[in-house]
Short mmCIF file of C-alpha atoms in Angstrom, two decimals:
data_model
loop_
_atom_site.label_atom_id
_atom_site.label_comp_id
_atom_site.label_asym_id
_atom_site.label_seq_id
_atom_site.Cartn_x
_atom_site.Cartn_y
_atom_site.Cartn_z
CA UNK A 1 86.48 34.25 14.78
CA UNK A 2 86.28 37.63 12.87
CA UNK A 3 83.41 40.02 12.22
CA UNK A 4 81.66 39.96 8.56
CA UNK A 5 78.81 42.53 9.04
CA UNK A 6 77.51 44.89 11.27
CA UNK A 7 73.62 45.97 10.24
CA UNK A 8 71.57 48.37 12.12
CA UNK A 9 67.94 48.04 12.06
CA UNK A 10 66.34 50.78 12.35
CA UNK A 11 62.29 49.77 13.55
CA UNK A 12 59.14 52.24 13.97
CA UNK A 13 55.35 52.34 13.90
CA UNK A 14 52.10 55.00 14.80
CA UNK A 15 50.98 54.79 17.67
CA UNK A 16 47.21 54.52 18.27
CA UNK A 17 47.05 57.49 20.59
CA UNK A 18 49.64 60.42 21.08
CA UNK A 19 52.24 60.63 24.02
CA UNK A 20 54.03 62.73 25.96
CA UNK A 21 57.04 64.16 27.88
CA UNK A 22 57.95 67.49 28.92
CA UNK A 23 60.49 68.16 25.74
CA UNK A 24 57.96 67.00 23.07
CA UNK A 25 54.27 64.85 22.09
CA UNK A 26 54.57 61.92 19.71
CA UNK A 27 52.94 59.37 17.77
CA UNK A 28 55.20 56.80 16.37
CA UNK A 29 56.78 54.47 18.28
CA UNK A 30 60.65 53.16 17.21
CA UNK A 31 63.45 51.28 17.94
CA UNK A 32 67.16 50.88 16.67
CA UNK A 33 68.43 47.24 16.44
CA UNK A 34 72.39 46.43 16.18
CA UNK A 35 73.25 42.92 14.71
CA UNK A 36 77.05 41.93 14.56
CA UNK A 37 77.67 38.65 11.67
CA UNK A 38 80.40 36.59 12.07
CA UNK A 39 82.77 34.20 10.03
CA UNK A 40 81.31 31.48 12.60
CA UNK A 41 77.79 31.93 12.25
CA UNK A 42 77.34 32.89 15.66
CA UNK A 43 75.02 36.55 15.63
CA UNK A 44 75.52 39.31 18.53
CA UNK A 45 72.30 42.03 18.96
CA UNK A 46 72.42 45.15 21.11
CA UNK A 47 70.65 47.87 20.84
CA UNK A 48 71.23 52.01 20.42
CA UNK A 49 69.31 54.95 22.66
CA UNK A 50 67.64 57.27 20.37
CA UNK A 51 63.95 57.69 18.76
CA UNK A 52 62.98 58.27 15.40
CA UNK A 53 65.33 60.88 13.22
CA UNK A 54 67.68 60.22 15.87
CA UNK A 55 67.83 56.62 15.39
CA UNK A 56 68.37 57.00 11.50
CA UNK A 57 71.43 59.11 12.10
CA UNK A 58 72.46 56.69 14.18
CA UNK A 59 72.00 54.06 11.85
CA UNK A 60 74.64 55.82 9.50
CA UNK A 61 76.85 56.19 12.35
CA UNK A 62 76.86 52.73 13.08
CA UNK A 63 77.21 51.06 9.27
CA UNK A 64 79.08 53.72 7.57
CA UNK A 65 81.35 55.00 10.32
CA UNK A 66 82.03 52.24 12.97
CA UNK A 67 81.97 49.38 10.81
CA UNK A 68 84.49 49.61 8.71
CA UNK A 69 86.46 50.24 12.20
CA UNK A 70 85.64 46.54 13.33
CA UNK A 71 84.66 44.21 10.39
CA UNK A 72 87.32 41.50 10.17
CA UNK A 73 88.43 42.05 13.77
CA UNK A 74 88.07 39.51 16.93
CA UNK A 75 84.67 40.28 18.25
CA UNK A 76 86.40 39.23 21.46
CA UNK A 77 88.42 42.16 21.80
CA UNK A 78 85.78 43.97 22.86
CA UNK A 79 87.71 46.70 25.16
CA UNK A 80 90.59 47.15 22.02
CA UNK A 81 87.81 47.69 19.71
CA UNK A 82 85.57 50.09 21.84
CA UNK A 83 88.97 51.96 22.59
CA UNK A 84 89.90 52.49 18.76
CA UNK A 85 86.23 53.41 18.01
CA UNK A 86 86.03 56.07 20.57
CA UNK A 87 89.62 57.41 19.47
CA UNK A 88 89.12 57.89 16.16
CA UNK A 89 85.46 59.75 17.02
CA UNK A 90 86.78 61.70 19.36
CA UNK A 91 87.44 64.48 17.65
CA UNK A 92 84.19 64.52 16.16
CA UNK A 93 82.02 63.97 19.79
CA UNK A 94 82.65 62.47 22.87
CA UNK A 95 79.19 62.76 24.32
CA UNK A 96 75.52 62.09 22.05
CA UNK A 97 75.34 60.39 18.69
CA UNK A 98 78.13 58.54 18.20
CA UNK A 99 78.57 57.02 21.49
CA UNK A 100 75.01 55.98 21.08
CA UNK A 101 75.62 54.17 18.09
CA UNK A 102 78.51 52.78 19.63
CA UNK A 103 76.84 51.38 22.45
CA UNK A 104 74.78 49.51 20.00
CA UNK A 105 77.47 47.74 18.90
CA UNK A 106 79.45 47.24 22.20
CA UNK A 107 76.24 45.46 23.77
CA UNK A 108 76.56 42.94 20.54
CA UNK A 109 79.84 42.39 21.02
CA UNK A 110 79.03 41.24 24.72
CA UNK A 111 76.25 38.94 23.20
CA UNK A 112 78.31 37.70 21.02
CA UNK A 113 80.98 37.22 23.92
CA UNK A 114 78.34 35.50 26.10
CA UNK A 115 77.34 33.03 23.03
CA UNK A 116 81.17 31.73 22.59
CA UNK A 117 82.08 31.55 26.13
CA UNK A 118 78.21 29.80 26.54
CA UNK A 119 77.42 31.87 29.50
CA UNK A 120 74.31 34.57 30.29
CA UNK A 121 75.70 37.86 30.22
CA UNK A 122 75.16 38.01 33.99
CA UNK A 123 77.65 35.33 34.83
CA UNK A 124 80.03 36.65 31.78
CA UNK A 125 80.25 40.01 33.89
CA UNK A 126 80.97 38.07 37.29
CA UNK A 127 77.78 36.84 38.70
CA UNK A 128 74.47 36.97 39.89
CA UNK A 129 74.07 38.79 43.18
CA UNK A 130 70.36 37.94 43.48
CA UNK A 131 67.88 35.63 40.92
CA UNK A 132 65.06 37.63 40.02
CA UNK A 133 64.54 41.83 39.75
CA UNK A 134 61.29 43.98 41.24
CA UNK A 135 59.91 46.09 38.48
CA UNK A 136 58.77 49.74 38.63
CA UNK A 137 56.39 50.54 35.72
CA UNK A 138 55.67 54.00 34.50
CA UNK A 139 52.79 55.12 32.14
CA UNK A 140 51.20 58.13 33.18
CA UNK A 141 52.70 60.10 30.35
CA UNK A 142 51.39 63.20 28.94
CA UNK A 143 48.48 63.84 26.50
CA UNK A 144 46.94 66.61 25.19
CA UNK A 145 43.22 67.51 26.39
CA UNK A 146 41.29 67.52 29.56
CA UNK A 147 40.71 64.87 32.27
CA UNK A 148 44.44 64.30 32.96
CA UNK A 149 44.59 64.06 36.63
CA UNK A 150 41.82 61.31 36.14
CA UNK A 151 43.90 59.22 33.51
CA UNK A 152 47.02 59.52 35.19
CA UNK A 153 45.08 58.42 38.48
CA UNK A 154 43.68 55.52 36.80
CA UNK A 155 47.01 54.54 35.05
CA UNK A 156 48.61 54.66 38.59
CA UNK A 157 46.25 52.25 40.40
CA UNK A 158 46.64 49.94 37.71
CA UNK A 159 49.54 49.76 38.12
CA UNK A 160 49.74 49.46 42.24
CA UNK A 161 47.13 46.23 41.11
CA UNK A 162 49.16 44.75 38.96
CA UNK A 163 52.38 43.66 40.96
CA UNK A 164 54.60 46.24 40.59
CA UNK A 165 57.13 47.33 43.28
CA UNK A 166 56.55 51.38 42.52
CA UNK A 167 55.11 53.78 39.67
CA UNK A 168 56.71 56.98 38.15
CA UNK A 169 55.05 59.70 36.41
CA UNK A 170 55.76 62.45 34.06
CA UNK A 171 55.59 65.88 34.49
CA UNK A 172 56.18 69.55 32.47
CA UNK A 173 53.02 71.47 32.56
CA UNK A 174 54.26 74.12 34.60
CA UNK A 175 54.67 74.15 38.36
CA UNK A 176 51.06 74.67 39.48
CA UNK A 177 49.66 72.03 37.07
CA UNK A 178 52.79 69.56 37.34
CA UNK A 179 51.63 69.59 41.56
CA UNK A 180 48.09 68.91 40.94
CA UNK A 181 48.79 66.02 38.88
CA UNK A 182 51.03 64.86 41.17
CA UNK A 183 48.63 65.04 44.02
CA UNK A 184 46.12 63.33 42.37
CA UNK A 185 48.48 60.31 41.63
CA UNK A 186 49.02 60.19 45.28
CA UNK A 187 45.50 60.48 46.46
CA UNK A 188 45.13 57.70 44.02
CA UNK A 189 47.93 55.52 45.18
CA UNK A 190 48.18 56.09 48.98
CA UNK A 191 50.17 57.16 50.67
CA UNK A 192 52.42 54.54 50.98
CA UNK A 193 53.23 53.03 47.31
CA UNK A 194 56.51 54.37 46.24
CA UNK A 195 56.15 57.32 43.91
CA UNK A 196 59.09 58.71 41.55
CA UNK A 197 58.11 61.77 39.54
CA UNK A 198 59.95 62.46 36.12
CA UNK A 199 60.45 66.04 34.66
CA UNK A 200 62.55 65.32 31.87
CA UNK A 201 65.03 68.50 32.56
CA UNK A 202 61.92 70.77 32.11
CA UNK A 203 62.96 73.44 34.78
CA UNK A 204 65.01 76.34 35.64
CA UNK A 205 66.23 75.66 39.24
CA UNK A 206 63.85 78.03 40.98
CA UNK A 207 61.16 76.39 39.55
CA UNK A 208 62.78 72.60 40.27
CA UNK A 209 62.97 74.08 44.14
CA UNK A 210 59.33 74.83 44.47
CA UNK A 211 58.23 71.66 43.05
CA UNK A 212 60.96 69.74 44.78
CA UNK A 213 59.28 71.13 47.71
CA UNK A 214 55.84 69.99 47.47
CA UNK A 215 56.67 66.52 46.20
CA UNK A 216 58.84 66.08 49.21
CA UNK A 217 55.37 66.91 51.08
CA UNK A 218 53.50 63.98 49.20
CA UNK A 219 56.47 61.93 49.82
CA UNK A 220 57.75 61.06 46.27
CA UNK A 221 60.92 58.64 46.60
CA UNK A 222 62.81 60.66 43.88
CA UNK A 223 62.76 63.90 41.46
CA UNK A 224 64.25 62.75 38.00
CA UNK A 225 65.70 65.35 35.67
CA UNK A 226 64.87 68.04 37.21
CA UNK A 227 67.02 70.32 35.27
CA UNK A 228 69.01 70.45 32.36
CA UNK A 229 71.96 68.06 32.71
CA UNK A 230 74.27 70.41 31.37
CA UNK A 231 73.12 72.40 34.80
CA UNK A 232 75.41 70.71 37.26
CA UNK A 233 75.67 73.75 39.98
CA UNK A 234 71.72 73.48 39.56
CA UNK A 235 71.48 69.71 40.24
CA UNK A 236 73.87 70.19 43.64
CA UNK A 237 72.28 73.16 44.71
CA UNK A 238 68.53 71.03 44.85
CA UNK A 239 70.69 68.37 46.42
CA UNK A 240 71.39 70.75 49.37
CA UNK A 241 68.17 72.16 49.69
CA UNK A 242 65.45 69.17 49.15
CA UNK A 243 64.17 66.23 51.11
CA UNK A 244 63.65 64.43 48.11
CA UNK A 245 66.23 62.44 46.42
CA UNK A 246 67.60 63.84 43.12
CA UNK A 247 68.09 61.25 40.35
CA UNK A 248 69.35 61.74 36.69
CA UNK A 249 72.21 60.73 34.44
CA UNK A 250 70.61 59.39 31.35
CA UNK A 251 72.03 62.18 29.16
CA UNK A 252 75.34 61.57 30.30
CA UNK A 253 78.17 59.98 29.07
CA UNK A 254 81.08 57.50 29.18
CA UNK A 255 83.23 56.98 32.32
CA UNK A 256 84.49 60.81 31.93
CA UNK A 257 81.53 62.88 32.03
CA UNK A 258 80.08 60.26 34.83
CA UNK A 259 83.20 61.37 36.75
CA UNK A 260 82.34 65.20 36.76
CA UNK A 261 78.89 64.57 37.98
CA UNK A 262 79.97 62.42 40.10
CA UNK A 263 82.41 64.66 41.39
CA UNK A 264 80.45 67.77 41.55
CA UNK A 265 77.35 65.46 43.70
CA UNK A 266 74.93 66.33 41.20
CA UNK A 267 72.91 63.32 42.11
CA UNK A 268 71.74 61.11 45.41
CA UNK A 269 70.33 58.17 42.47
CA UNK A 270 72.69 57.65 39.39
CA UNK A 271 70.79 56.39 36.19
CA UNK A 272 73.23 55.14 33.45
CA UNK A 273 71.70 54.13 30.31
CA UNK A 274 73.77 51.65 28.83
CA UNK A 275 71.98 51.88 25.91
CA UNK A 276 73.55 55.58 25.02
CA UNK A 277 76.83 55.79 27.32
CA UNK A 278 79.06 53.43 25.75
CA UNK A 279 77.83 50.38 25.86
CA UNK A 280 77.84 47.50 28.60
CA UNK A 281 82.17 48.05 28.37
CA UNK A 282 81.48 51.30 29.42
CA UNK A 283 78.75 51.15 31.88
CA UNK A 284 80.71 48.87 34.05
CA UNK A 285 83.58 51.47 34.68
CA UNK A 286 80.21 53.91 35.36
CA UNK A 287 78.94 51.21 37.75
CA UNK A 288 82.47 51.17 39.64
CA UNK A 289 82.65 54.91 39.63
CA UNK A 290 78.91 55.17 41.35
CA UNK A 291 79.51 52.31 43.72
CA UNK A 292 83.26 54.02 44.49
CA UNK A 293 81.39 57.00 46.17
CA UNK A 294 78.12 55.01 47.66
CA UNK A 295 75.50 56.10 45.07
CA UNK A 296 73.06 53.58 44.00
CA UNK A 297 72.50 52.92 40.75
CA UNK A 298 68.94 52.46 39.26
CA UNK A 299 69.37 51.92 35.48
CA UNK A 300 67.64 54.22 33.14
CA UNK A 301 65.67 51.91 30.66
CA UNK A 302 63.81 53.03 27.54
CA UNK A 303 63.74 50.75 24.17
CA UNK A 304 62.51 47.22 22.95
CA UNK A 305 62.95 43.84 24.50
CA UNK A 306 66.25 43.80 23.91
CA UNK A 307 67.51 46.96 25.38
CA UNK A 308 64.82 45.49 28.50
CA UNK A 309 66.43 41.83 29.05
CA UNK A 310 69.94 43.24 28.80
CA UNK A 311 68.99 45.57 31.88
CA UNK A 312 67.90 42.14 33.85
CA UNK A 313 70.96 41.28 33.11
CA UNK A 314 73.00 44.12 34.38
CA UNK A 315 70.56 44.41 37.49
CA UNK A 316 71.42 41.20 38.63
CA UNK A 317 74.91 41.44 38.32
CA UNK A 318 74.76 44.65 40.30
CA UNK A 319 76.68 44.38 43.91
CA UNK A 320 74.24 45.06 47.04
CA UNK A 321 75.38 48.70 47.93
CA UNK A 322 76.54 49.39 50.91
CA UNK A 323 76.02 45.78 51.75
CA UNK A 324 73.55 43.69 54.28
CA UNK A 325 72.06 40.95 55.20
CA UNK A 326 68.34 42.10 53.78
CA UNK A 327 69.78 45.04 51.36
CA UNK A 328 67.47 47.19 48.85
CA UNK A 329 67.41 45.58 45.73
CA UNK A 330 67.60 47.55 42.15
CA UNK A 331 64.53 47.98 40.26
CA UNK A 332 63.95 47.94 36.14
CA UNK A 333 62.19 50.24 34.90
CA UNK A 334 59.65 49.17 32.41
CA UNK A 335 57.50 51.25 30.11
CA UNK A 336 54.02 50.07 30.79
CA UNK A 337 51.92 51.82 27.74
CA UNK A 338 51.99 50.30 24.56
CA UNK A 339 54.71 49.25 22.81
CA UNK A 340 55.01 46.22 20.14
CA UNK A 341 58.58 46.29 20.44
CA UNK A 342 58.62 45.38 23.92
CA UNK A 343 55.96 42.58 23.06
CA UNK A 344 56.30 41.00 19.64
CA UNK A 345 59.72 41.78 18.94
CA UNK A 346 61.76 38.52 20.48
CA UNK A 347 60.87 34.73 19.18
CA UNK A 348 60.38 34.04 22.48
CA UNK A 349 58.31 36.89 24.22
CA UNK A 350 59.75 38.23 27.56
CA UNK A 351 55.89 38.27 28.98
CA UNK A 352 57.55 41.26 31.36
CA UNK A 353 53.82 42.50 32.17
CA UNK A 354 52.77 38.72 32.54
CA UNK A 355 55.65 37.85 34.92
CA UNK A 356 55.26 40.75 37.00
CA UNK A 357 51.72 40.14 38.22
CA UNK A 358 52.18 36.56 38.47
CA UNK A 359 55.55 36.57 40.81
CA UNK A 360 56.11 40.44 41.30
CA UNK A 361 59.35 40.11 39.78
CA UNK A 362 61.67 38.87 36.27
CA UNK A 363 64.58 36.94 35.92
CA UNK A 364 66.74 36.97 32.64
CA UNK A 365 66.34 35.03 29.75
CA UNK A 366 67.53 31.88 29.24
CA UNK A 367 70.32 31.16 27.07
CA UNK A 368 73.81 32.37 26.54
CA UNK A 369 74.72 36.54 26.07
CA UNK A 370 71.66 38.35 25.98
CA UNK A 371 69.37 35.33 25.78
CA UNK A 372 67.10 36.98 22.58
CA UNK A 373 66.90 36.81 19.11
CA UNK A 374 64.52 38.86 17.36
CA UNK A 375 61.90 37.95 14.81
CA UNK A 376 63.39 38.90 11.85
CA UNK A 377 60.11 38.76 10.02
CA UNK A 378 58.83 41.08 12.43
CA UNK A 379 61.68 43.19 12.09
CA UNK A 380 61.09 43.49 8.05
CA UNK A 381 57.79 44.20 8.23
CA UNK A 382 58.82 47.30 10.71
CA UNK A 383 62.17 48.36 9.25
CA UNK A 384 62.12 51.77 7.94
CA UNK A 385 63.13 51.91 4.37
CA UNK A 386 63.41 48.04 4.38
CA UNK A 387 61.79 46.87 0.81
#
């Protein structure tokens, strides 16, 4: 078997109302697609980290750059190939961009890998440890205007009604304002629905402390970003002096800058995405790394459906830390506000939303690899610059 083609779909749509994180507002939604052809007829899909301009610069990456690295190669060679991608980029970045579109095309290569050996991608990486996954859904995202606290309130009961295991919330109005909203999220929710708050590295660390402190009070279960990532004295120094847990690691990268943060205990929560760092190849040397010093893993999930059932996946291949007879199970993390991609993208729907209020947890796909295959008439009528 030999790869023919590697094409990178690049996906994206307005939005019907304007969102928000601390970094930026924004109104179109997107999504960045890698399929890997072969000589057999057998298709891999993965999918790259990275919005809008982002995700067209990736899209070069991945066609013009890595491809002719791999075409004609054994798509089963997947740690050669990710090896001589990564050596010959080196030079040229070992952290954003390029890894990004690399991971892309490592998570099709495990696809494809799953598809020929007729396995799930959970059993081609050694097994399930449990059957199904709890879901935490976030969607209390910024927007401009008054009446915040309300919305976000509202978005937070419904979802505490509608099955899922715990709710996270954005923040990056400023300390004062970040606190109220927070407060009136837990006044909403109780006081005993699991709350994780999200800053999005919005904060200088004297800032991150005084916040830190007062969602310790309302008894958040972890502070996400709180700084920059580049910050890692900053992350350790809120690890010694908070109650709450400290949780980051999606801007990281590959198994050597997961080692330095590692290292330097930036974080009580590690959140790999394996959409960005390297690719499923690379997140399992993450995952060993992590698990080698006792911090739990709770993937960092942002994308379509695919980038979503490749994360089941992963989360139920993911060894019980420390071990036990009843231990704490990982959670997804699933975008609750609208997205199409999430939806509409797959021939068969993942019904994520559906299956979480009806059994309060998901299980993978069926099917071999991945267990998806996109609509490609959806994705045509979505593509950005497709004719």
């Amino acid at each position: 078997m030999r790869i023919t083609k590697v094409v990178s779909h690049v996906l994206q749509y307005d939005l019907d109302e304007e969102l928000g994180y601390s970094q930026q507002y924004y109104a179109r939604r997107s999504a960045h697609i890698v399929e890997i052809q072969t000589d057999e007829g057998l298709t891999g899909w993965g999918e790259c980290f990275g919005p809008g301009n982002v995700a067209l610069a990736n899209k070069v990456i991945v066609e013009q750059v890595i491809a002719p690295m791999i075409v004609g190669s054994d798509p089963r060679d997947r740690e050669v190939l990710w090896h001589r991608v990564y050596n010959l980029l080196r030079d040229h970045g070992q952290k954003g961009m390029p890894i990004q579109a690399l991971s892309g095309v490592d998570i099709a290569l495990w696809d494809l890998f799953g598809k020929l050996t007729e396995q799930p991608l959970h059993q081609a990486i050694g097994g399930a440890f449990r059957q199904s996954v709890q879901v935490y859904g976030y969607g209390m995202m910024l927007t401009r205007g008054k009446g915040l606290e309300q919305r976000m309130a509202e978005d937070a009961a419904v979802i505490r009604e509608s099955g899922y295991a715990a709710t996270k919330m954005k923040i990056g109005l400023g300390v004062a304002r970040d606190i109220e909203l927070v407060s009136a999220v837990r006044d909403a929710l109780g006081p005993d629905f699991p709350l994780m708050v999200d800053a999005n590295h919005c904060y200088d660390v004297t800032d991150a402390l005084q916040v830190g402190r007062e969602l310790s009070r309302l008894g958040v279960a972890w502070f996400e970003e709180p700084v920059a990532p580049e910050d890692r004295e900053g992350y350790r120094r809120l690890r010694d002096s908070l109650e709450v847990n400290i949780a980051g690691g999606e801007a990281e990268f590959t198994r050597w800058g997961w080692r330095d943060l590692l290292d330097a205990g930036c974080v009580d929560i590690a959140q790999p995405e394996v959409c960005a760092l390297g690719g499923i190849t690379e997140y399992l040397k993450v995952r060993a790394l992590a698990h080698s010093r006792f911090v739990p893993i709770v993937n960092h999930v942002w994308g379509s459906a695919v980038a979503i059932a490749l994360n089941i996946h992963l989360l139920m291949a993911m060894p019980d830390l420390p071990g036990a007879m009843f231990p704490r199970s990982p959670l997804l993390e699933l975008d609750t506000t609208p997205n199409r991609f999430r939806d509409e993208l797959l021939v068969s729907p993942l019904r994520i939303t559906e299956t979480v209020a009806r059994d309060g947890a998901v299980t993978a796909p069926p099917g071999h690899g991945i267990g998806v295959e996109p609509d490609r008439d959806f994705m045509a009528a979505f593509e950005v610059g497709a004719s």
